[in-house]
Amino acid sequence: MKQVYRQILPGARITRAAAFLVACLLSLLLVGLPWLVLLL
């Protein structure tokens, strides 16, 4: 059981990091798009 958990943990960490990056990018887009529209 512990071996399976050790194999799952790194993958979960990677997916969590990926989800965090996607969330950051989406928030940046939501914040940045209005400014781009205003500047253009």
PDB file of C-alpha atoms in Angstrom:
ATOM      1  CA  MET A   1       0.000   0.000   0.000  1.00  0.00           C
ATOM      2  CA  LYS A   2       2.789   2.409   0.846  1.00  0.00           C
ATOM      3  CA  GLN A   3       4.564   1.699  -2.440  1.00  0.00           C
ATOM      4  CA  VAL A   4       1.428   2.560  -4.411  1.00  0.00           C
ATOM      5  CA  TYR A   5       1.055   5.788  -2.436  1.00  0.00           C
ATOM      6  CA  ARG A   6       4.663   6.741  -3.181  1.00  0.00           C
ATOM      7  CA  GLN A   7       4.032   6.234  -6.893  1.00  0.00           C
ATOM      8  CA  ILE A   8       0.836   8.312  -6.843  1.00  0.00           C
ATOM      9  CA  LEU A   9       2.247  11.187  -4.780  1.00  0.00           C
ATOM     10  CA  PRO A  10       4.684  12.664  -7.367  1.00  0.00           C
ATOM     11  CA  GLY A  11       1.987  12.563 -10.050  1.00  0.00           C
ATOM     12  CA  ALA A  12      -0.472  14.309  -7.771  1.00  0.00           C
ATOM     13  CA  ARG A  13       2.152  16.924  -7.010  1.00  0.00           C
ATOM     14  CA  ILE A  14       2.756  17.523 -10.724  1.00  0.00           C
ATOM     15  CA  THR A  15      -0.949  17.796 -11.524  1.00  0.00           C
ATOM     16  CA  ARG A  16      -1.422  20.171  -8.582  1.00  0.00           C
ATOM     17  CA  ALA A  17       1.433  22.362  -9.844  1.00  0.00           C
ATOM     18  CA  ALA A  18      -0.018  22.282 -13.361  1.00  0.00           C
ATOM     19  CA  ALA A  19      -3.474  23.229 -12.065  1.00  0.00           C
ATOM     20  CA  PHE A  20      -1.897  26.080 -10.073  1.00  0.00           C
ATOM     21  CA  LEU A  21      -0.071  27.372 -13.165  1.00  0.00           C
ATOM     22  CA  VAL A  22      -3.254  27.201 -15.249  1.00  0.00           C
ATOM     23  CA  ALA A  23      -5.157  29.089 -12.545  1.00  0.00           C
ATOM     24  CA  CYS A  24      -2.438  31.765 -12.473  1.00  0.00           C
ATOM     25  CA  LEU A  25      -2.524  32.103 -16.254  1.00  0.00           C
ATOM     26  CA  LEU A  26      -6.323  32.364 -16.291  1.00  0.00           C
ATOM     27  CA  SER A  27      -6.302  35.022 -13.576  1.00  0.00           C
ATOM     28  CA  LEU A  28      -3.597  36.937 -15.449  1.00  0.00           C
ATOM     29  CA  LEU A  29      -5.696  36.771 -18.626  1.00  0.00           C
ATOM     30  CA  LEU A  30      -8.802  37.956 -16.785  1.00  0.00           C
ATOM     31  CA  VAL A  31      -6.841  40.861 -15.287  1.00  0.00           C
ATOM     32  CA  GLY A  32      -4.795  41.585 -18.418  1.00  0.00           C
ATOM     33  CA  LEU A  33      -7.479  41.474 -21.122  1.00  0.00           C
ATOM     34  CA  PRO A  34      -9.378  44.588 -19.944  1.00  0.00           C
ATOM     35  CA  TRP A  35      -6.083  46.516 -19.782  1.00  0.00           C
ATOM     36  CA  LEU A  36      -5.156  45.355 -23.290  1.00  0.00           C
ATOM     37  CA  VAL A  37      -8.560  46.463 -24.577  1.00  0.00           C
ATOM     38  CA  LEU A  38      -8.168  49.834 -22.832  1.00  0.00           C
ATOM     39  CA  LEU A  39      -4.644  50.340 -24.189  1.00  0.00           C
ATOM     40  CA  LEU A  40      -5.635  49.351 -27.729  1.00  0.00           C
TER      41      LEU A  40
END
